[in-house]
C-alpha positions as a Python dict, from the first residue, in 0.01 Angstrom:
ca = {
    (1, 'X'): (0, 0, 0),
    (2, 'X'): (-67, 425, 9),
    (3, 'X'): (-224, 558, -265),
    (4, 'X'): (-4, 858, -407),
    (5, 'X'): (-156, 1212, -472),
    (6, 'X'): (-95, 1420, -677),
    (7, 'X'): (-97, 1777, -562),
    (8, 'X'): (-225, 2054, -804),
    (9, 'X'): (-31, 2315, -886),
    (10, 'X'): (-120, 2666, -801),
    (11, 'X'): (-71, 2962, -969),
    (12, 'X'): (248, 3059, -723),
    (13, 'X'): (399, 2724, -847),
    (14, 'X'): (405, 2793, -1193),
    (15, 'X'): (533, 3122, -1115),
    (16, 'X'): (813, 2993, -922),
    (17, 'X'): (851, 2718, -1190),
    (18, 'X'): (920, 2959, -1489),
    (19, 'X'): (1151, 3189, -1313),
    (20, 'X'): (1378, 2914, -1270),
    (21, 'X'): (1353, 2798, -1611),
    (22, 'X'): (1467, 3185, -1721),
    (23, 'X'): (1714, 3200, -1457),
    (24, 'X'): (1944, 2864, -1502),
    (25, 'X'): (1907, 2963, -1885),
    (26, 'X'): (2042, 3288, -1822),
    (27, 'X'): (2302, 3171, -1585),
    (28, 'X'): (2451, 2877, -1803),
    (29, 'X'): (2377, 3078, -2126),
    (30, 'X'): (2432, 3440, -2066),
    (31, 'X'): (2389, 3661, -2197),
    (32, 'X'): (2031, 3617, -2415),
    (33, 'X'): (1756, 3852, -2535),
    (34, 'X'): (1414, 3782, -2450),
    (35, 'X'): (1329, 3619, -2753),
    (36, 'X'): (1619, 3429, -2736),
    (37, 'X'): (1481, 3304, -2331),
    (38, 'X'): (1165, 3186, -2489),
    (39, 'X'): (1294, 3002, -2761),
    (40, 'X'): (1494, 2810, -2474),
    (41, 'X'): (1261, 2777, -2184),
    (42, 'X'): (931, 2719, -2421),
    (43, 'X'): (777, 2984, -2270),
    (44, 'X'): (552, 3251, -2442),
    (45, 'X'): (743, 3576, -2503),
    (46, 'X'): (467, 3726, -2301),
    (47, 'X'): (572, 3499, -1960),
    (48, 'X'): (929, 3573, -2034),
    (49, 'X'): (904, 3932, -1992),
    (50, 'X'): (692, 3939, -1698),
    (51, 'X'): (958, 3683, -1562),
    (52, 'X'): (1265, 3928, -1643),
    (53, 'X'): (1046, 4228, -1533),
    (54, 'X'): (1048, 4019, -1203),
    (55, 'X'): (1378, 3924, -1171),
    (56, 'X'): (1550, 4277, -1295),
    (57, 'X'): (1332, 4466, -1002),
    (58, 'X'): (1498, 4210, -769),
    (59, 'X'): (1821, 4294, -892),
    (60, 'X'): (1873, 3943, -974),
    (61, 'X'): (1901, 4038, -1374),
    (62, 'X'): (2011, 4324, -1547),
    (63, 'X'): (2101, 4486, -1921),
    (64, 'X'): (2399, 4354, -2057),
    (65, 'X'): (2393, 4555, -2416),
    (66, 'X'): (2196, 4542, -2717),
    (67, 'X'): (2213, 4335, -3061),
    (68, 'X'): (2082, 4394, -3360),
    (69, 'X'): (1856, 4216, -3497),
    (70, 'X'): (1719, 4128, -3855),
    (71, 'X'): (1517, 4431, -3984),
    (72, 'X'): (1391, 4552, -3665),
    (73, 'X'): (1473, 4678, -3341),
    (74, 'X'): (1808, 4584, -3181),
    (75, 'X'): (1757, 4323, -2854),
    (76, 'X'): (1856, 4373, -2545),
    (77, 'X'): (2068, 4132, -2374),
    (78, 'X'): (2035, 3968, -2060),
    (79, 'X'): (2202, 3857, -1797),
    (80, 'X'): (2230, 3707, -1430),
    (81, 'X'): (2406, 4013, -1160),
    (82, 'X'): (2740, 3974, -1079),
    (83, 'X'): (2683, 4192, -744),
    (84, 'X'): (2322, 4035, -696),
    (85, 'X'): (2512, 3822, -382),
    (86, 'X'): (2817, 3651, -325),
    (87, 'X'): (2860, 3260, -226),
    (88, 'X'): (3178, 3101, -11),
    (89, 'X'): (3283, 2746, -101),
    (90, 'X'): (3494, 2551, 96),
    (91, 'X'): (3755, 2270, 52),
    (92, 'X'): (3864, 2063, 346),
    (93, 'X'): (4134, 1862, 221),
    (94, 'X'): (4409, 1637, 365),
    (95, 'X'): (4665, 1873, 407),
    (96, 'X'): (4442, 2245, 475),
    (97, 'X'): (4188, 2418, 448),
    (98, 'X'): (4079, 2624, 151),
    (99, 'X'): (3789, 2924, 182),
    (100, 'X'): (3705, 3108, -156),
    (101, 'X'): (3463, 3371, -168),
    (102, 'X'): (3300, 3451, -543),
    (103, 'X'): (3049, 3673, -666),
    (104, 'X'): (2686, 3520, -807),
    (105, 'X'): (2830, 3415, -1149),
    (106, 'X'): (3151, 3216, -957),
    (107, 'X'): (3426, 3485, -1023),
    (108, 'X'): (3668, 3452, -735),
    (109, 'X'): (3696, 3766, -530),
    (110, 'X'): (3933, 3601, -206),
    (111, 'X'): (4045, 3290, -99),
    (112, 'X'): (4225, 3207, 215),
    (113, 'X'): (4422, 2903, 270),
    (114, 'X'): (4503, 2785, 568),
    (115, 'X'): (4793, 2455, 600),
    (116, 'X'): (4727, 2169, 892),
    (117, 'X'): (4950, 1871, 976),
    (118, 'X'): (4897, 1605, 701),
    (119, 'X'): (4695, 1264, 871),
    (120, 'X'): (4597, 1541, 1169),
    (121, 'X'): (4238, 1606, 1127),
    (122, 'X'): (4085, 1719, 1476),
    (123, 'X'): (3713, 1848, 1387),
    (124, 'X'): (3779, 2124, 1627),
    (125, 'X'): (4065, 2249, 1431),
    (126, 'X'): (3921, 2202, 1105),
    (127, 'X'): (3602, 2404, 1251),
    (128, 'X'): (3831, 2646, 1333),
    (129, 'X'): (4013, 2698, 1043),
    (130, 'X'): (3693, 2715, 805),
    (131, 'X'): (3545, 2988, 1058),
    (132, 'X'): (3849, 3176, 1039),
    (133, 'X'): (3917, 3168, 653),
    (134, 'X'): (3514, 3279, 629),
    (135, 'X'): (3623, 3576, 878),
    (136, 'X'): (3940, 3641, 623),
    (137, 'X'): (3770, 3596, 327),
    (138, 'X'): (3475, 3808, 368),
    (139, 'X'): (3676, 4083, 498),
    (140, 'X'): (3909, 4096, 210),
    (141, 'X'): (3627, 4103, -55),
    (142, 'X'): (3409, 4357, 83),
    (143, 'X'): (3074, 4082, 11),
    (144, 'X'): (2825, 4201, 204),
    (145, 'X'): (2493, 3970, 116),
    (146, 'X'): (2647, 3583, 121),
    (147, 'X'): (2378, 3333, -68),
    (148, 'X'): (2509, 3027, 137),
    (149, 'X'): (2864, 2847, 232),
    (150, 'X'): (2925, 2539, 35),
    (151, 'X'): (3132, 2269, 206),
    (152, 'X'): (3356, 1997, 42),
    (153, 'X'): (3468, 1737, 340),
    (154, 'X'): (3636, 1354, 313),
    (155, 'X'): (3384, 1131, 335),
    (156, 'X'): (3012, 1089, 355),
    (157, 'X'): (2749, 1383, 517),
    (158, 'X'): (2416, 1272, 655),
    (159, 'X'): (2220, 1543, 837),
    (160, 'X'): (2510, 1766, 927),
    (161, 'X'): (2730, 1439, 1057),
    (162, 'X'): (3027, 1392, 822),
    (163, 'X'): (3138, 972, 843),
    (164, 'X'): (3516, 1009, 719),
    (165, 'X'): (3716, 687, 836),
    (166, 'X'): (4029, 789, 643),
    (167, 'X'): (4060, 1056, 893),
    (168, 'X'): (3904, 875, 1178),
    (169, 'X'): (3521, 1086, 1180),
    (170, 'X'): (3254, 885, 1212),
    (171, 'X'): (2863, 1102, 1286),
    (172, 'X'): (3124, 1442, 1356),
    (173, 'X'): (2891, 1687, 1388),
    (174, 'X'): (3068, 1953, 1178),
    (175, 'X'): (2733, 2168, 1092),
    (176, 'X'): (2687, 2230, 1418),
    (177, 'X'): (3024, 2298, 1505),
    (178, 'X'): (3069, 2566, 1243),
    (179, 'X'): (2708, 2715, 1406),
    (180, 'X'): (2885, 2841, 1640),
    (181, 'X'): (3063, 3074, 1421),
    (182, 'X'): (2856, 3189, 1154),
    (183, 'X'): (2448, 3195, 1095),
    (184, 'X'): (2496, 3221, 712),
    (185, 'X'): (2375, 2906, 560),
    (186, 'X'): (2530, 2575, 507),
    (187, 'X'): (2577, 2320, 234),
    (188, 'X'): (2786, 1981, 312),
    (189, 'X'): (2879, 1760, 60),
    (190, 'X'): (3133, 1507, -33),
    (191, 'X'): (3411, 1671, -210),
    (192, 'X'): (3474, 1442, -465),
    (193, 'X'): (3103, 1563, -585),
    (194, 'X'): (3171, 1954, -554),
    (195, 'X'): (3467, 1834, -758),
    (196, 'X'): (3193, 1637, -979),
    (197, 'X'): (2940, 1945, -1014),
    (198, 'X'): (3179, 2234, -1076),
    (199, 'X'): (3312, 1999, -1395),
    (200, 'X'): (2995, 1926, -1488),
    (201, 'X'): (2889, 2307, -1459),
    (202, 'X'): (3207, 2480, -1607),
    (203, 'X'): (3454, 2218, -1707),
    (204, 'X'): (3540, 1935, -1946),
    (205, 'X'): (3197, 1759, -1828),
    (206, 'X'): (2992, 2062, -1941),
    (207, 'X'): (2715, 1943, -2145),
    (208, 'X'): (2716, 1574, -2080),
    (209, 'X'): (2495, 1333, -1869),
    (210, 'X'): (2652, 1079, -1814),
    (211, 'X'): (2985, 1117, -1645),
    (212, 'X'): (3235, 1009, -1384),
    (213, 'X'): (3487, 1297, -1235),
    (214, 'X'): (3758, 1096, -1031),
    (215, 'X'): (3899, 1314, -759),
    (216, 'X'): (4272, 1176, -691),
    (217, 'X'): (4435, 1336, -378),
    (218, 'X'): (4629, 1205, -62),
    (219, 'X'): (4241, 1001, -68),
    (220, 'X'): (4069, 894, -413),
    (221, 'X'): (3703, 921, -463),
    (222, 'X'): (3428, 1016, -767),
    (223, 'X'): (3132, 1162, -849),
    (224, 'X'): (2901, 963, -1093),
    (225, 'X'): (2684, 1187, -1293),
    (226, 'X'): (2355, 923, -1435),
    (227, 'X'): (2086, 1165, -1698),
    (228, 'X'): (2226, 1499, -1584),
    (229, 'X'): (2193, 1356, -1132),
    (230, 'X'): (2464, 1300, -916),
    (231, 'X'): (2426, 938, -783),
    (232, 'X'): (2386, 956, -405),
    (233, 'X'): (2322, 593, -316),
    (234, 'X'): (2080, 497, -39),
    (235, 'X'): (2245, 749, 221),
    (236, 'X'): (2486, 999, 38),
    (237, 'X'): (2806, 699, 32),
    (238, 'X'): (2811, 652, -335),
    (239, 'X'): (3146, 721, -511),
    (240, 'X'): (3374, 575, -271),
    (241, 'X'): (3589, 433, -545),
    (242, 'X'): (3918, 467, -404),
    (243, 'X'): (3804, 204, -141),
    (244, 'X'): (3726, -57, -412),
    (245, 'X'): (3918, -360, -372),
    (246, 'X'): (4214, -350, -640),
    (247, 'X'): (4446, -666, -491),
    (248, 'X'): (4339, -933, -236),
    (249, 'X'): (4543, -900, 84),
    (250, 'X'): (4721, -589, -77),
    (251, 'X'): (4816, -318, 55),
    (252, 'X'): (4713, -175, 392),
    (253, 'X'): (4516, 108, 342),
    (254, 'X'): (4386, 426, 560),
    (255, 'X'): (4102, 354, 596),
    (256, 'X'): (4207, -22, 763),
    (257, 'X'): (4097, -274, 505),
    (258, 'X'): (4318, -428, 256),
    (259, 'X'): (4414, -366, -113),
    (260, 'X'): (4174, -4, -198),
    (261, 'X'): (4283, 162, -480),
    (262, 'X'): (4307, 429, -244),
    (263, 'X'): (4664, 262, -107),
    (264, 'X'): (4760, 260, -478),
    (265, 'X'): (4709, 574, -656),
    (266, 'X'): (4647, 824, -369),
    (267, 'X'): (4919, 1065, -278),
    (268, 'X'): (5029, 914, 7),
    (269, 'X'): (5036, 559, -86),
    (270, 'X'): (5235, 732, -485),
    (271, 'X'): (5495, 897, -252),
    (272, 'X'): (5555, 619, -18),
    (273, 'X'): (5651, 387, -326),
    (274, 'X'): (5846, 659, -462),
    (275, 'X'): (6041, 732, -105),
    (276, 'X'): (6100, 363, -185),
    (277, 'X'): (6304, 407, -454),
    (278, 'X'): (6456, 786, -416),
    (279, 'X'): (6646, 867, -131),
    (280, 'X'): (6591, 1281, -193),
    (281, 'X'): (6211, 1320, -193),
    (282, 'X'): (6040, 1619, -49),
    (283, 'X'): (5873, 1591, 285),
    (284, 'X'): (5535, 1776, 152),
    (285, 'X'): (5308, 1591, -57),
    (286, 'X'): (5245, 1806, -318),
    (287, 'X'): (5604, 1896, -445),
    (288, 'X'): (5730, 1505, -379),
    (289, 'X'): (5435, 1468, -646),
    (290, 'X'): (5577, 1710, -867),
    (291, 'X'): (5943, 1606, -768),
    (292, 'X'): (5817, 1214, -887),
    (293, 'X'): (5649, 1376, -1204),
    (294, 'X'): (5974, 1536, -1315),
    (295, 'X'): (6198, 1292, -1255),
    (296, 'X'): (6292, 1086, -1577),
    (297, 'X'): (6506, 797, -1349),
    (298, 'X'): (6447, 455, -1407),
    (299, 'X'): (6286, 408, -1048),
    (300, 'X'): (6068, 667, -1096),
    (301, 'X'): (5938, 588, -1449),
    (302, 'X'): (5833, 232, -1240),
    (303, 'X'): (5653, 392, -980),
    (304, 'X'): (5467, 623, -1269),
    (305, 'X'): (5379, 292, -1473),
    (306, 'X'): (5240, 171, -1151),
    (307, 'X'): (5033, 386, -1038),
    (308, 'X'): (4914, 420, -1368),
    (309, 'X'): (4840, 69, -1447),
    (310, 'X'): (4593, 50, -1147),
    (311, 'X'): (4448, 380, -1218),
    (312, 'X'): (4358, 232, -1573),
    (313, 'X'): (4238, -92, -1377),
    (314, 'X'): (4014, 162, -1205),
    (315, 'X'): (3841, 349, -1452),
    (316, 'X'): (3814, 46, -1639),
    (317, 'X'): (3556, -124, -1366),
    (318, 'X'): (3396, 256, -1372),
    (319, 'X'): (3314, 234, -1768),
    (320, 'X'): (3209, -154, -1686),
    (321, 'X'): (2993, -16, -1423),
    (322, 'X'): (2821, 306, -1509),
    (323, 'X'): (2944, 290, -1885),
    (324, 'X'): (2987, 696, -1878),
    (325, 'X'): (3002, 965, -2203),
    (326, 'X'): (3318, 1097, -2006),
    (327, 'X'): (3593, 1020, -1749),
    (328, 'X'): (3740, 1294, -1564),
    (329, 'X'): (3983, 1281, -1350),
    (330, 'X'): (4122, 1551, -1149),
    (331, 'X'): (4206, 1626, -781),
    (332, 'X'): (4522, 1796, -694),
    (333, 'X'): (4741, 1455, -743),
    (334, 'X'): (4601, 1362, -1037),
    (335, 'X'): (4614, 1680, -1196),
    (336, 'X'): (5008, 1683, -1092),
    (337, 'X'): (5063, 1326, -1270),
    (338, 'X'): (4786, 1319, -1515),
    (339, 'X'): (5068, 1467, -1796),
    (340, 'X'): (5283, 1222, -1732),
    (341, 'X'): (5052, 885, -1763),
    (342, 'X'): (4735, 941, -1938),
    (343, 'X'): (4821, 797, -2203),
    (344, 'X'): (4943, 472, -2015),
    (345, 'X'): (4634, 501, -1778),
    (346, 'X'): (4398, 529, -2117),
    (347, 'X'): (4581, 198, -2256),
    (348, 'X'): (4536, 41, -1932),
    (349, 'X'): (4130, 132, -1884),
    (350, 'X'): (4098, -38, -2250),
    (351, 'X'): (4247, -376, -2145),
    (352, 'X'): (4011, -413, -1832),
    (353, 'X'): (3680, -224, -1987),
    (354, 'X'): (3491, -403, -2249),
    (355, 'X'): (3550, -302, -2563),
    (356, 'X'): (3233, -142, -2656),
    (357, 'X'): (3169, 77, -2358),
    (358, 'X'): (3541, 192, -2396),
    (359, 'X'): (3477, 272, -2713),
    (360, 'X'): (3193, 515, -2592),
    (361, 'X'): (3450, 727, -2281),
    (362, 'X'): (3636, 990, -2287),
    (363, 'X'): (3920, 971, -2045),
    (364, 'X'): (4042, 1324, -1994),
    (365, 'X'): (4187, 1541, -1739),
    (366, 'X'): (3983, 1805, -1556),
    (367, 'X'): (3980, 2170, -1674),
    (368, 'X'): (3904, 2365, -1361),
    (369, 'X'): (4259, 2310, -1212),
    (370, 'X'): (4307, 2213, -816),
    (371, 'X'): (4113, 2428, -642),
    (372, 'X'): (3779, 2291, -812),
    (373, 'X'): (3614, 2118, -526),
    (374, 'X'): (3588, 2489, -323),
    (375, 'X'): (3456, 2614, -665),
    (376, 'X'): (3198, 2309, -671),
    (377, 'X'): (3129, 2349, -324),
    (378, 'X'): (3006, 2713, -392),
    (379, 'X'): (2797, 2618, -640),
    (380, 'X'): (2563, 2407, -371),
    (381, 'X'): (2406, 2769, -256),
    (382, 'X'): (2408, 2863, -619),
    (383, 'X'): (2246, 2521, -727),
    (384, 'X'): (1939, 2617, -485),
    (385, 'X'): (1923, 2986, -544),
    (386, 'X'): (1861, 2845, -922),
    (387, 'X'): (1611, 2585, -825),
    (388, 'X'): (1397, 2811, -668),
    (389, 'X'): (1359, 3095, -945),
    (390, 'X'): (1580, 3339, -695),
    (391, 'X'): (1382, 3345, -401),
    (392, 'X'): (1611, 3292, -113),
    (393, 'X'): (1537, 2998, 79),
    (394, 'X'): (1816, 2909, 421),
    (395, 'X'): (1904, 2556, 397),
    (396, 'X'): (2127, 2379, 624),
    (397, 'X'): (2315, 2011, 607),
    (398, 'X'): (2301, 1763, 326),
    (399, 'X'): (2179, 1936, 29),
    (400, 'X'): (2082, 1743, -307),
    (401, 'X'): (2163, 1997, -571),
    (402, 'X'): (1930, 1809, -872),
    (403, 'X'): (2028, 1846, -1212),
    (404, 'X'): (2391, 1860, -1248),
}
């Protein structure tokens, strides 16, 4: 058995160290004097203002105004630059392909979307599409110095390989594909947890560590927040919940087993039901969702009490399991429906959770609206720029972001 050691830490280390501290306090906290940092970080007010001497000659920081104070001199308030850089995140969903370029702080300045053939999800044409929004995007908002490019794809990332059987990708190389069209750096993730940290960052999860954000789409996954971490699993594959097993020999779903919740309460399997039953349904996705959420027949109120009687049988088993603070659900589908059957998905979750754990979640919708997996995706490069006190570090593939 090794013997661990413990490396000491130099001098650069605790440098690095307590410019991050100022820096995420500034950026989730803006603005703040300097005493203000130091009551928050711990830090002597001495460290603190060589940190923010540091970090306002790097342009990272600047002035934001003064306060008064009691008695003596007014403060001057802090905070993070706006214009210090600009980050891209990225959505590939089911049915396009969403680019969104923001300044430091996460203020949109472009987005880009660009539609592909629902089920049809050639890595070559998804490649192309991201390159070509990133072209778009950047143009139209004049950014000049990009931090990173955050990624949200289907499925699981290892190393640059995304494994997304929905859409038939299994080790698709889709870092190195998009290599060939940009040398800015790259950050893939799962969407369901760019959906996950952008909620936890900004949204109705702000605050909280223990949480689950359910991401319901044409596919259904979550991100399970445990003390302030995203849970990962062994290999990056935790979360898949819309392929737990809901009914034994049930319905086929896309992913070719049996029965996922997936086939239940994802778009496509919500609008097949509903084509069932309604013989003048959109062909798109989205507005036969909003068609089915407006429609007050007796056929469609069925397929509503459906789909929300397994999606309470599925955040049920997720209080059972991780026995969360908070329940979040979003995703473009269950943002369209959540109006309709919270309420009957809440009354559902309490039949199949025990009682005291229930007690204990919030089931809620998310705040951040549909296009919150691009915004959590852009937070990746943001989530490292953070972590290492601004110093700019290029990081490709999988990244782990840390605290939430």
């Amino acid at each position: 058995m090794g013997v661990a050691v413990h490396r000491k830490l130099t001098v650069r280390d605790l440098r690095a160290g307590n410019r991050a501290r100022v820096l995420r306090a500034l950026y989730f906290d803006r603005p703040l004097s300097r005493q203000e940092l130091a009551g928050i970080t711990g830090l002597s007010q001495a460290s603190v203002s060589t940190v923010v001497a540091e970090l306002i000659n790097d342009g990272i920081v600047v002035e934001a105004g003064q306060v008064d104070s009691d008695g003596g001199r007014p403060r001057v308030l802090l905070r993070v630059n706006p214009a210090h850089a600009a980050v891209v995140g990225v959505d590939v969903g089911e049915t396009h392909v969403l680019v969104e370029v923001f300044d430091l702080t996460l203020r949109r300045l472009a987005e880009a979307t660009l539609p592909m053939e629902p089920d049809v999800h050639s890595a070559d044409d998804v490649a192309r599409r991201v390159l070509d929004g990133l072209d778009r995007c950047l143009a139209d908002s004049g950014a000049g110095d990009v931090l990173g490019v955050g990624i949200g794809v289907p499925g699981q990332v290892e190393q640059g390989l995304v494994y997304a059987q929905t859409v038939g990708w299994h080790g698709v190389p889709l870092e190195r594909m998009l290599r060939a069209g940009t040398d800015l750096p790259l950050f893939l993730d799962n969407g369901a947890n760019t959906l996950g940290q952008a909620e936890v960052w900004f949204g109705a999860g702000r605050g909280t560590g223990d949480a689950v954000v359910a991401l319901i789409g044409s596919g259904v996954g979550a991100s399970v927040i445990a003390d302030g971490v995203l849970y990962r699993g062994s290999s990056g594959g935790a979360g898949e919940w819309g392929h737990t097993t809901v009914a034994l020999d049930g319905r086929p779903c896309r992913c070719g087993a049996l029965g996922c919740l997936e086939a239940y309460i994802g778009a496509t399997g919500v609008v097949s039901r509903y084509r069932a039953v309604e013989a003048a349904v959109p062909v798109e996705q989205e507005a036969a969702l909003a068609a089915l959420a407006a429609d007050d027949s007796p056929a469609a109120r069925d397929v509503l009490a459906e789909t929300a009687r397994y999606t309470g049988v599925g955040i049920g088993n997720l209080i059972n399991l991780f026995n969360p603070s908070w329940v979040i659900v979003g995703g473009w589908a269950g943002l369209l429906l959540g109006p309709r059957i919270l309420d009957d998905v809440r009354a559902e979750a309490a039949r199949h959770a025990l009682r005291r754990p229930f007690e204990q979640a919030t089931i809620t919708l998310c705040e951040l609206g549909p296009e919150s997996v691009a915004l959590g995706a852009a937070t990746l490069p943001v989530a490292e720029f953070l972590a290492a006190g601004g110093v700019r570090r290029r990081t490709a593939g999988l990244v782990h972001p840390g605290k939430a």
